[in-house]
Short mmCIF file of C-alpha atoms in Angstrom, two decimals:
data_model
loop_
_atom_site.label_atom_id
_atom_site.label_comp_id
_atom_site.label_asym_id
_atom_site.label_seq_id
_atom_site.Cartn_x
_atom_site.Cartn_y
_atom_site.Cartn_z
CA MET R 26 33.93 143.30 213.62
CA LEU R 27 30.22 144.95 213.12
CA LYS R 28 27.51 142.75 214.41
CA GLY R 29 23.91 142.77 213.48
CA LYS R 30 24.79 144.17 209.95
CA ASN R 31 24.90 142.52 206.65
CA ILE R 32 28.05 144.41 204.89
CA PHE R 33 27.48 143.98 200.82
CA VAL R 34 30.81 144.15 198.75
CA ARG R 35 30.81 144.75 195.11
CA PRO R 36 32.95 141.89 193.44
CA ALA R 37 35.85 143.37 191.61
CA THR R 38 35.42 143.91 188.05
CA PRO R 39 37.31 141.06 186.10
CA LEU R 40 39.91 142.99 183.55
CA TYR R 41 38.45 141.49 180.44
CA GLN R 42 35.05 143.07 181.38
CA LYS R 43 37.15 146.29 181.89
CA LEU R 44 38.57 145.94 178.41
CA LEU R 45 35.61 144.99 176.56
CA LEU R 46 33.87 148.24 177.97
CA VAL R 47 36.72 150.74 177.26
CA THR R 48 36.60 149.09 173.58
CA GLY R 49 32.95 149.46 173.28
CA GLY R 50 32.83 152.94 174.54
CA VAL R 51 36.04 153.86 171.83
CA VAL R 52 34.07 152.00 168.96
CA LEU R 53 30.73 153.80 170.05
CA SER R 54 32.55 157.17 170.39
CA LEU R 55 34.15 156.56 166.86
CA SER R 56 30.94 155.80 165.48
CA ILE R 57 29.41 158.96 166.37
CA VAL R 58 32.31 160.99 165.12
CA GLU R 59 31.88 158.89 161.84
CA GLY R 60 28.27 159.76 161.92
CA LEU R 61 28.64 163.29 162.36
CA LEU R 62 31.47 163.61 159.99
CA ARG R 63 29.08 162.07 156.98
CA GLY R 64 26.06 164.64 158.24
CA GLY R 65 28.75 167.22 158.13
CA GLY R 66 29.31 166.29 154.52
CA LEU R 67 25.69 165.93 153.55
CA LEU R 68 25.13 169.45 155.23
CA PHE R 69 27.93 171.23 153.42
CA SER R 70 26.54 169.73 149.95
CA PHE R 71 23.34 170.73 150.98
CA PHE R 72 24.71 174.32 151.51
CA GLN R 73 26.82 174.03 148.16
CA ASP R 74 23.76 173.22 146.30
CA VAL R 75 21.50 175.90 147.45
CA SER R 76 24.38 178.12 146.59
CA ASN R 77 24.82 176.55 143.36
CA ARG R 78 21.10 176.54 142.26
CA VAL R 79 20.35 177.47 138.52
CA THR R 80 16.70 177.86 137.20
CA PHE R 81 17.83 177.98 133.38
CA GLU R 82 16.08 181.03 132.44
CA GLY R 83 17.72 183.64 130.88
CA GLN R 84 20.98 183.91 129.00
CA GLU R 85 22.93 183.03 131.53
CA TYR R 86 26.50 181.48 130.77
CA ARG R 87 26.74 178.78 133.20
CA ILE R 88 30.50 177.77 134.47
CA LEU R 89 30.94 174.75 136.70
CA CYS R 90 34.26 174.43 138.63
CA ILE R 91 35.50 171.23 139.38
CA GLY R 92 38.17 170.43 141.80
CA GLU R 93 39.23 169.80 145.34
CA SER R 94 39.24 171.91 148.50
CA THR R 95 41.61 174.49 146.83
CA THR R 96 38.27 174.99 144.66
CA ALA R 97 35.60 174.26 147.29
CA LEU R 98 36.83 176.56 150.23
CA GLY R 99 36.68 180.47 150.95
CA GLY R 100 33.12 181.27 150.73
CA GLU R 101 32.81 184.47 148.83
CA ASN R 102 36.73 184.54 148.95
CA SER R 103 37.23 181.41 147.10
CA TYR R 104 38.28 181.14 143.36
CA PRO R 105 35.12 180.58 141.98
CA SER R 106 32.87 183.22 144.34
CA GLN R 107 35.69 185.79 143.17
CA LEU R 108 35.76 184.99 139.22
CA GLY R 109 31.93 185.61 139.16
CA GLN R 110 32.68 188.75 140.99
CA ILE R 111 35.33 189.95 138.54
CA LEU R 112 33.03 188.91 135.38
CA LYS R 113 29.93 190.77 136.78
CA GLN R 114 32.08 193.76 136.93
CA ARG R 115 34.15 193.78 133.35
CA ARG R 116 30.82 192.40 131.84
CA PRO R 117 27.92 193.89 133.30
CA ASP R 118 25.72 193.58 130.92
CA PHE R 119 26.14 189.87 130.31
CA SER R 120 24.65 186.93 132.97
CA PHE R 121 27.10 184.59 134.59
CA GLN R 122 26.15 181.62 136.43
CA ILE R 123 29.43 180.12 138.62
CA ILE R 124 28.72 176.87 139.96
CA ASN R 125 31.12 175.45 142.51
CA LYS R 126 31.47 172.02 143.12
CA GLY R 127 34.54 171.65 144.60
CA LEU R 128 35.12 168.54 147.02
CA VAL R 129 37.15 168.71 150.33
CA SER R 130 39.54 165.68 150.57
CA LYS R 131 38.53 163.95 147.30
CA THR R 132 40.89 162.74 144.62
CA SER R 133 40.45 162.73 140.61
CA ALA R 134 38.28 159.49 141.00
CA ASP R 135 35.87 160.71 142.97
CA ILE R 136 35.50 163.63 141.23
CA LEU R 137 34.80 161.55 137.78
CA LEU R 138 32.32 159.68 139.91
CA GLN R 139 30.35 162.78 140.19
CA LEU R 140 30.82 164.55 137.50
CA PRO R 141 27.98 163.10 134.73
CA GLY R 142 25.47 164.17 137.47
CA TYR R 143 26.68 167.58 137.67
CA LEU R 144 26.49 167.80 133.75
CA GLN R 145 23.23 166.68 133.95
CA ALA R 146 21.91 168.66 136.80
CA TYR R 147 23.99 172.26 135.93
CA ARG R 148 24.07 172.08 131.94
CA PRO R 149 27.23 174.04 131.73
CA HIS R 150 28.38 176.25 128.80
CA ALA R 151 31.67 175.82 130.40
CA VAL R 152 33.80 173.58 132.90
CA VAL R 153 36.87 174.26 134.32
CA ALA R 154 38.78 171.89 136.16
CA MET R 155 41.80 172.35 138.51
CA ILE R 156 42.42 168.57 139.71
CA GLY R 157 44.68 165.84 141.07
CA ILE R 158 46.88 167.75 143.81
CA ASN R 159 45.06 165.26 146.17
CA ASP R 160 45.91 161.72 144.15
CA ALA R 161 49.36 161.38 145.52
CA GLY R 162 48.26 161.11 148.73
CA THR R 163 45.95 158.42 148.12
CA LEU R 164 48.18 156.36 145.31
CA GLY R 165 48.41 152.93 147.48
CA GLU R 166 44.54 153.53 148.09
CA THR R 167 44.06 154.25 144.39
CA ARG R 168 45.84 151.54 143.21
CA GLN R 169 44.47 148.94 145.83
CA ALA R 170 40.64 150.02 144.62
CA ALA R 171 41.41 149.21 141.26
CA GLN R 172 42.65 145.85 142.14
CA GLY R 173 39.65 145.35 144.18
CA GLY R 174 41.65 145.00 147.55
CA ARG R 175 41.06 148.55 149.10
CA PRO R 176 40.76 148.34 152.74
CA VAL R 177 37.48 148.94 154.29
CA PHE R 178 38.80 151.37 157.10
CA ALA R 179 40.16 153.69 153.73
CA ARG R 180 36.55 154.22 152.75
CA LEU R 181 35.75 155.92 156.10
CA ARG R 182 35.61 159.47 157.04
CA LEU R 183 37.30 159.38 159.83
CA TYR R 184 40.44 158.15 158.06
CA LYS R 185 40.01 160.68 155.80
CA LEU R 186 39.95 163.15 158.41
CA PHE R 187 42.89 162.22 160.61
CA ARG R 188 44.95 161.51 157.02
CA TYR R 189 44.06 165.44 156.24
CA ILE R 190 45.11 166.39 159.90
CA HIS R 191 48.27 164.53 159.76
CA LEU R 192 49.30 166.73 156.09
CA HIS R 193 47.99 169.58 157.90
CA VAL R 194 49.71 169.24 160.68
CA THR R 195 52.92 168.38 159.28
CA ALA R 196 52.65 171.24 157.10
CA LYS R 197 52.08 173.72 159.78
CA LEU R 198 55.07 172.48 162.03
CA ARG R 199 57.31 172.94 159.28
CA GLU R 200 55.87 176.59 159.07
CA ARG R 201 55.97 177.54 162.64
CA ARG R 202 59.41 176.20 163.83
CA GLY R 203 60.95 178.58 166.39
CA ASN R 204 58.70 181.78 166.23
CA GLY R 205 56.75 180.98 163.36
CA LEU R 206 55.73 182.52 160.15
CA ARG R 207 53.26 184.95 162.07
CA PRO R 208 53.54 186.82 165.27
CA GLN R 209 52.76 185.27 168.16
CA ALA R 210 50.12 186.70 170.56
CA THR R 211 50.90 189.75 172.44
CA GLY R 212 50.58 190.35 175.74
CA ASP R 213 46.96 191.09 175.85
CA GLY R 214 46.12 187.95 173.84
CA GLN R 215 45.45 189.58 170.64
CA LYS R 216 47.05 187.77 167.53
CA GLU R 217 47.74 189.45 163.91
CA ALA R 218 44.22 190.19 161.85
CA GLY R 219 43.51 187.43 159.39
CA GLU R 220 44.40 184.42 161.77
CA GLU R 221 41.38 183.08 163.40
CA SER R 222 39.58 186.30 161.76
CA PRO R 223 36.35 186.62 162.81
CA VAL R 224 35.34 188.72 159.48
CA THR R 225 35.66 186.39 156.58
CA ASP R 226 32.87 187.50 153.87
CA ALA R 227 30.15 190.79 153.75
CA ARG R 228 27.81 189.05 155.98
CA THR R 229 30.14 188.88 159.02
CA SER R 230 31.39 191.97 158.35
CA GLU R 231 28.20 193.58 158.69
CA ILE R 232 27.69 190.94 162.25
CA VAL R 233 30.97 192.60 163.43
CA ARG R 234 29.96 196.17 162.21
CA ASP R 235 26.72 196.21 164.30
CA ARG R 236 28.73 194.46 167.17
CA VAL R 237 31.20 197.93 166.90
CA ARG R 238 28.27 200.30 166.57
CA ARG R 239 26.94 198.56 169.72
CA LEU R 240 30.30 198.45 171.49
CA GLU R 241 30.48 202.61 170.63
CA GLU R 242 26.73 203.03 172.44
CA LEU R 243 28.04 201.00 175.37
CA ARG R 244 31.11 203.46 175.51
CA ALA R 245 29.23 206.06 175.51
CA ALA R 246 26.74 205.16 178.14
CA ALA R 247 29.79 204.31 180.44
CA GLY R 248 31.20 207.81 179.97
CA ALA R 249 27.97 209.61 180.68
CA GLN R 250 27.44 207.27 184.08
CA LEU R 251 31.63 208.22 185.00
CA ALA R 252 30.29 212.08 184.29
CA ARG R 253 27.35 211.70 186.98
CA ASN R 254 29.48 209.51 189.57
CA ARG R 255 31.80 210.78 192.31
CA SER R 256 32.25 207.73 194.04
CA PRO R 257 35.96 206.68 193.79
CA GLU R 258 35.51 203.16 193.78
CA GLU R 259 32.43 203.24 191.06
CA ARG R 260 34.36 205.27 189.05
CA SER R 261 37.25 202.83 188.76
CA VAL R 262 35.16 200.04 187.90
CA ILE R 263 33.55 202.15 185.16
CA LEU R 264 36.98 203.16 184.09
CA ARG R 265 38.10 199.28 184.01
CA ARG R 266 34.94 198.80 181.85
CA MET R 267 35.55 201.61 179.77
CA SER R 268 38.87 200.12 179.03
CA GLN R 269 37.59 196.77 178.22
CA LEU R 270 35.03 198.04 175.55
CA LYS R 271 37.99 199.85 173.97
CA VAL R 272 40.39 196.84 173.81
CA THR R 273 37.39 194.91 172.13
CA GLU R 274 36.19 197.52 169.93
CA SER R 275 39.84 197.89 168.60
CA TYR R 276 40.43 194.22 168.51
CA LEU R 277 37.02 193.79 165.99
CA ARG R 278 37.96 197.21 164.13
CA LEU R 279 41.33 195.57 163.45
CA HIS R 280 39.76 192.56 161.39
CA LEU R 281 37.27 194.54 159.82
CA GLY R 282 40.14 196.75 158.76
CA TRP R 283 41.95 193.39 157.68
CA TYR R 284 39.26 192.55 155.82
CA HIS R 285 38.43 195.80 153.64
CA ARG R 286 42.30 195.90 152.59
CA MET R 287 42.27 192.32 151.63
CA HIS R 288 39.63 193.74 149.32
CA GLN R 289 41.59 196.70 148.35
CA ASN R 290 38.83 199.50 149.91
CA TYR R 291 41.48 201.22 151.39
CA GLY R 292 39.50 203.96 152.65
CA GLU R 293 37.24 201.95 154.94
CA ALA R 294 40.32 199.67 155.95
CA GLU R 295 42.11 203.04 157.12
CA GLU R 296 38.92 204.19 159.35
CA HIS R 297 38.51 201.21 160.98
CA LEU R 298 42.29 200.87 161.56
CA ARG R 299 43.10 204.36 162.61
CA ALA R 300 40.46 204.22 165.19
CA ALA R 301 41.79 200.65 166.22
CA VAL R 302 45.44 202.40 167.13
CA GLN R 303 43.79 205.01 168.93
CA LEU R 304 41.51 202.98 171.08
CA ASP R 305 44.08 200.48 171.87
CA ARG R 306 47.87 202.16 171.88
CA ASN R 307 48.75 198.36 172.79
CA ASN R 308 47.17 196.45 169.95
CA TYR R 309 50.07 195.35 167.55
CA GLY R 310 48.17 193.83 164.80
CA ALA R 311 46.52 197.11 164.49
CA PHE R 312 49.88 199.00 163.87
CA VAL R 313 50.83 196.52 161.42
CA GLU R 314 47.82 196.29 159.58
CA LEU R 315 47.43 199.78 159.15
CA ALA R 316 51.13 199.97 158.09
CA ARG R 317 50.22 197.77 155.10
CA CYS R 318 47.17 199.45 154.32
CA TYR R 319 49.92 202.59 153.48
CA SER R 320 52.23 200.71 151.80
CA GLU R 321 50.40 199.04 149.82
CA GLN R 322 49.09 202.87 148.30
CA ASP R 323 52.59 203.66 148.09
CA ARG R 324 52.86 205.71 151.51
CA CYS R 325 55.79 203.93 153.08
CA GLY R 326 56.68 207.02 154.63
CA ASP R 327 53.66 207.21 156.39
CA ALA R 328 53.72 203.35 157.57
CA LEU R 329 57.55 203.54 159.08
CA PRO R 330 56.51 204.81 162.18
CA LEU R 331 53.48 202.64 162.77
CA LEU R 332 55.73 199.64 162.09
CA HIS R 333 58.66 200.37 164.57
CA ARG R 334 56.14 201.08 167.08
CA ALA R 335 54.92 197.39 166.40
CA VAL R 336 58.61 196.20 166.84
CA LEU R 337 58.69 197.98 170.34
CA LEU R 338 55.32 196.09 171.29
CA SER R 339 56.57 193.00 170.17
CA ALA R 340 60.21 192.90 169.97
CA ASP R 341 60.24 189.06 168.28
CA SER R 342 57.84 190.55 165.52
CA VAL R 343 58.90 188.89 162.55
CA LEU R 344 55.99 190.24 160.03
CA ALA R 345 56.96 193.64 161.69
CA MET R 346 60.58 193.69 160.77
CA MET R 347 59.77 192.08 156.98
CA GLU R 348 57.22 195.29 156.36
CA LEU R 349 60.12 197.54 157.65
CA ALA R 350 62.70 196.09 155.25
CA LYS R 351 60.30 196.27 152.32
CA CYS R 352 59.27 200.17 153.13
CA TYR R 353 63.11 201.13 153.42
CA GLU R 354 63.83 199.82 150.48
CA ALA R 355 60.77 201.08 149.25
CA VAL R 356 62.03 204.80 150.17
CA GLY R 357 65.63 204.32 149.15
CA ARG R 358 67.44 202.63 151.82
CA SER R 359 68.38 199.34 151.11
CA ASP R 360 71.21 199.53 153.65
CA VAL R 361 68.71 199.49 156.29
CA ALA R 362 66.53 197.25 154.51
CA LYS R 363 69.43 194.62 154.36
CA ASP R 364 69.64 194.95 158.47
CA PHE R 365 66.32 193.80 158.89
CA TYR R 366 66.51 191.21 156.31
CA TRP R 367 69.34 190.00 158.12
CA LYS R 368 67.82 190.32 161.60
CA VAL R 369 65.16 188.34 160.84
CA PHE R 370 67.29 185.85 159.03
CA LEU R 371 69.71 185.40 162.27
CA LYS R 372 66.28 184.96 164.48
CA ASP R 373 65.31 181.75 163.07
CA SER R 374 66.60 180.80 159.76
CA GLN R 375 64.00 178.11 159.46
CA LEU R 376 61.16 180.26 159.19
CA PHE R 377 59.16 178.62 156.50
CA LYS R 378 59.19 180.34 152.91
CA LEU R 379 60.65 183.70 154.26
CA ASP R 380 64.24 182.89 154.09
CA GLY R 381 63.48 182.14 150.37
CA THR R 382 62.16 185.66 150.18
CA ILE R 383 65.50 187.06 151.97
CA GLY R 384 67.60 185.41 149.96
CA ARG R 385 66.40 186.55 146.70
CA TRP R 386 66.29 190.05 147.89
CA LEU R 387 69.79 189.87 149.06
CA MET R 388 70.84 188.43 145.62
CA GLU R 389 69.04 190.95 143.82
CA HIS R 390 70.92 193.97 145.53
CA GLY R 391 74.31 192.41 144.99
CA PHE R 392 74.77 190.73 148.82
CA TYR R 393 75.69 187.72 147.29
CA GLN R 394 78.06 185.75 150.44
CA GLU R 395 74.55 186.93 152.45
CA ALA R 396 72.22 185.20 149.91
CA GLU R 397 74.34 182.53 149.97
CA ILE R 398 74.04 181.21 152.98
CA VAL R 399 70.81 182.07 153.36
CA LEU R 400 69.44 179.65 149.93
CA LYS R 401 71.60 176.81 151.35
CA GLU R 402 70.33 176.99 154.65
CA THR R 403 66.96 177.11 153.18
CA ILE R 404 67.60 174.07 150.69
CA GLU R 405 68.68 172.15 153.29
CA GLU R 406 65.81 172.76 155.31
CA TYR R 407 63.29 172.61 152.23
CA PRO R 408 64.86 170.07 149.68
CA GLU R 409 61.47 169.30 147.89
CA ASP R 410 61.01 173.09 146.94
CA PHE R 411 62.72 173.49 143.32
CA PHE R 412 62.68 177.27 143.48
CA PHE R 413 65.34 177.49 146.27
CA TYR R 414 67.33 175.27 143.82
CA GLU R 415 66.55 177.64 141.04
CA GLN R 416 67.57 180.96 142.90
CA LEU R 417 70.80 179.57 144.09
CA ALA R 418 71.76 178.47 140.67
CA GLN R 419 70.82 181.93 139.43
CA LEU R 420 73.37 183.29 142.16
CA TYR R 421 76.19 181.20 141.30
CA ALA R 422 76.07 182.25 137.28
CA ALA R 423 75.46 185.98 138.65
CA ILE R 424 79.06 185.51 140.57
CA GLY R 425 80.75 183.61 137.47
CA GLU R 426 80.81 180.08 139.34
CA GLU R 427 79.06 178.23 136.32
CA GLU R 428 79.90 174.72 137.38
CA LYS R 429 78.19 175.40 140.58
CA ALA R 430 75.50 177.03 138.79
CA ARG R 431 74.36 173.79 136.53
CA SER R 432 74.73 171.53 139.41
CA ILE R 433 72.48 173.25 141.31
CA PHE R 434 69.96 173.91 138.46
CA ALA R 435 70.35 169.91 137.50
CA ARG R 436 69.29 169.12 141.11
CA GLY R 437 66.39 171.48 141.08
CA ASN R 438 65.23 170.26 137.91
CA ALA R 439 65.12 166.52 139.13
CA VAL R 440 63.37 167.57 142.12
CA ARG R 441 60.66 169.73 139.97
CA GLU R 442 59.83 166.81 137.79
CA GLN R 443 59.28 164.38 140.68
CA GLN R 444 56.94 167.04 141.62
CA GLU R 445 54.76 168.07 138.94
CA ARG R 446 54.64 164.50 137.41
CA TYR R 447 50.71 162.99 137.03
CA LEU R 448 50.42 159.72 138.17
CA PRO R 449 48.74 156.90 135.51
CA GLU R 450 45.59 156.78 137.42
CA THR R 451 45.31 160.79 137.38
CA VAL R 452 46.05 160.70 133.83
CA ASP R 453 43.63 158.50 133.31
CA ASN R 454 40.65 159.79 135.17
CA TYR R 455 41.85 163.45 133.67
CA ARG R 456 41.26 162.03 130.23
CA THR R 457 37.91 160.48 131.14
CA ILE R 458 36.37 163.79 132.60
CA ALA R 459 37.69 165.42 129.53
CA SER R 460 35.68 162.95 126.95
CA LEU R 461 32.46 163.20 129.24
CA ILE R 462 32.52 166.85 129.03
CA LEU R 463 33.26 167.63 125.02
CA LYS R 464 31.10 164.96 124.00
CA ARG R 465 28.32 167.26 125.51
CA GLY R 466 29.68 170.19 123.40
CA ILE R 467 30.85 171.94 126.75
CA ARG R 468 34.15 173.92 126.35
CA LEU R 469 36.55 172.46 129.01
CA VAL R 470 39.12 174.84 130.81
CA CYS R 471 42.12 172.72 132.28
CA MET R 472 43.57 175.11 135.15
CA GLN R 473 47.06 174.23 136.61
CA TYR R 474 47.70 174.72 140.12
CA PRO R 475 49.66 178.04 141.56
CA LEU R 476 53.73 178.01 141.03
CA ARG R 477 53.12 174.47 138.92
CA ASP R 478 54.16 174.57 135.21
CA ILE R 479 51.41 173.92 132.59
CA GLY R 480 53.49 171.25 130.62
CA PRO R 481 52.68 168.14 132.43
CA LEU R 482 48.91 169.55 132.34
CA LYS R 483 48.97 169.96 128.41
CA ASP R 484 50.82 166.78 128.08
CA ILE R 485 48.02 164.87 129.10
CA PHE R 486 45.89 166.34 125.78
CA PRO R 487 48.14 166.70 123.12
CA GLY R 488 46.89 168.24 119.61
CA ARG R 489 43.52 168.92 121.66
CA PRO R 490 42.98 172.76 120.78
CA GLU R 491 39.39 172.40 121.60
CA ILE R 492 40.75 172.40 125.38
CA LEU R 493 41.97 175.71 126.66
CA PHE R 494 44.46 175.47 129.26
CA VAL R 495 44.81 178.41 132.02
CA GLU R 496 48.30 178.63 133.99
CA ASN R 497 49.39 180.10 137.05
CA LYS R 498 52.82 180.04 137.49
CA ARG R 499 53.79 183.57 135.97
CA ASN R 500 51.12 185.55 137.75
CA PHE R 501 51.93 184.03 141.43
CA ALA R 502 55.97 183.74 140.73
CA GLU R 503 55.57 187.56 140.31
CA ALA R 504 53.29 188.36 142.74
CA LEU R 505 55.92 186.54 145.08
CA ARG R 506 58.48 188.88 144.01
CA GLU R 507 57.09 191.56 145.37
CA GLY R 508 55.27 189.87 148.19
CA ASP R 509 55.37 187.33 150.63
CA TYR R 510 54.48 183.53 150.56
CA ASN R 511 51.79 184.03 153.39
CA GLU R 512 50.37 187.02 151.64
CA TYR R 513 48.78 184.26 148.86
CA PHE R 514 48.89 180.77 150.85
CA SER R 515 47.46 179.95 153.96
CA ASP R 516 49.50 176.53 154.20
CA SER R 517 51.88 174.13 151.85
CA PHE R 518 50.34 171.33 152.26
CA ALA R 519 51.14 170.63 148.03
CA GLY R 520 54.97 171.46 148.73
CA ASN R 521 55.60 174.80 146.81
CA PHE R 522 52.17 175.95 147.16
CA GLY R 523 49.01 175.31 149.42
CA HIS R 524 45.41 176.48 149.97
CA CYS R 525 44.97 180.26 149.11
CA THR R 526 44.16 183.14 150.81
CA PRO R 527 41.55 185.86 149.03
CA LYS R 528 44.30 187.41 147.61
CA GLY R 529 46.02 184.17 146.18
CA ASN R 530 42.50 183.15 145.08
CA ARG R 531 42.06 186.66 143.29
CA LEU R 532 44.89 185.91 141.38
CA ILE R 533 43.51 182.78 140.02
CA ALA R 534 39.95 184.34 139.28
CA GLU R 535 41.73 187.05 136.98
CA GLN R 536 43.89 184.73 134.80
CA LEU R 537 40.97 182.71 134.60
CA ALA R 538 38.34 185.94 133.74
CA ASP R 539 40.14 186.79 130.53
CA ILE R 540 39.56 183.25 128.83
CA ILE R 541 35.87 182.84 129.84
CA LEU R 542 35.43 186.31 128.88
CA SER R 543 36.85 185.50 125.41
CA GLU R 544 35.09 182.48 125.14
CA ALA R 545 31.72 183.64 126.69
CA GLY R 546 32.10 186.33 123.61
CA ARG R 547 32.53 183.96 120.93
CA GLY R 548 29.69 181.77 122.19
CA SER R 549 29.53 178.10 123.44
CA GLU R 550 29.33 176.09 120.44
CA LYS R 551 32.37 177.94 118.45
CA LYS R 552 35.87 176.36 118.80
CA VAL R 553 38.76 178.27 120.09
CA GLY R 554 42.15 177.13 119.91
CA ASP R 555 43.87 180.11 121.36
CA GLU R 556 45.80 179.29 124.97
CA ARG R 557 47.11 181.10 128.15
#
């Protein structure tokens, strides 16, 4: 026992106080995140408003694009931005102002709420509407709101964030079963170009290009230092530094090459990608991207050795094998192409969307038994995608099994009708949106989502020739017959389509440009009854 000293012993904190402290901390943290999300939304809206600023001077033809994240996101690669670029190229004598007012994670009700303000602020000559895809996920909330019973938490940004993350992660898990759609990181940590790419627009492209120039200067300085130095230890340090600089520069040039290839600037793409390959012979992504650059210019003979090198670097590379299959087909070696397609299927029969590509190719080239195996397993994995049912029905029809073809086709039709049907709330909101636009004498262009049938959208507005319709089914279906799903979509949040890549948004913009040019040429006040 200690004498002459007073020892203070802190009493134990009661359990209920601990629970209160933990609960209070969680509530405070969530409140801070909610505030940051609301602030971030305001910041996004601010920069969007700055980008959309109009002066109402001159004779510009103003086009307001409304929709959800499929409209809002992408920066200069969004479909509204690419539409502006296409219109400027085709009609340099005409002034266009594209206003992107897409709203992320919003419904048709949210868009309707904001529309009067947009019409007053921007005074557009035409409005392009591609809306409704988010309504299905909020059907219960929308109906509760109409009945005055919407739960408080449904209004929170955190709730919407968690719901969006849930949908996004669910789609990504489907895409990345097994080895995943894209190749995994190689030994040096590199990924395929385009995945988390630092080069997404012209501004970041110039920043990365400046960084490449700086790396070249550093490599030159290290080379000069190496030539002057005689110490083995110091030379070893310099050589390691030079090796690191080469790998970094190769990585950045890979992404610059990807950016220019996506914009079909093949000369600049080749320059960066050839340099990337020379700087780092283990840069798997650079070999694949350079091969893609060649194959897109019908130079598959040049692409083949690069793709074989990529397979050696990453033996599980599904992407390189798919590219090899396409190149061998292009040079007339369908037998070799079939072997590579089959290898991809056997590696993991659940690779998202690739199995549909493989099954279609096998069927078109007469490998019916293998195609049936692939398509049946694909339907089992993705029962909500009606395109696979159509492909399998076509296969059975081709081999004379009409009864099976009719049965599969009927199942596919039932899936499609369920998936593409507009909700009653969406129909009401869409018609109110149209009324607000048309009564102001503004041309309305209703655009359907990629791969969706235009029929259900036209059914919302029967007998309305003043409304123009734009479909994006045939153009995407044709593109997917030649290319892979992930060339045009970055995910599959909507089932048979998702958010578009720059290449996918380009298809949408090109499809829309013809109607806009036709309408602008006639004048915004003249009624037009043609459709696309």
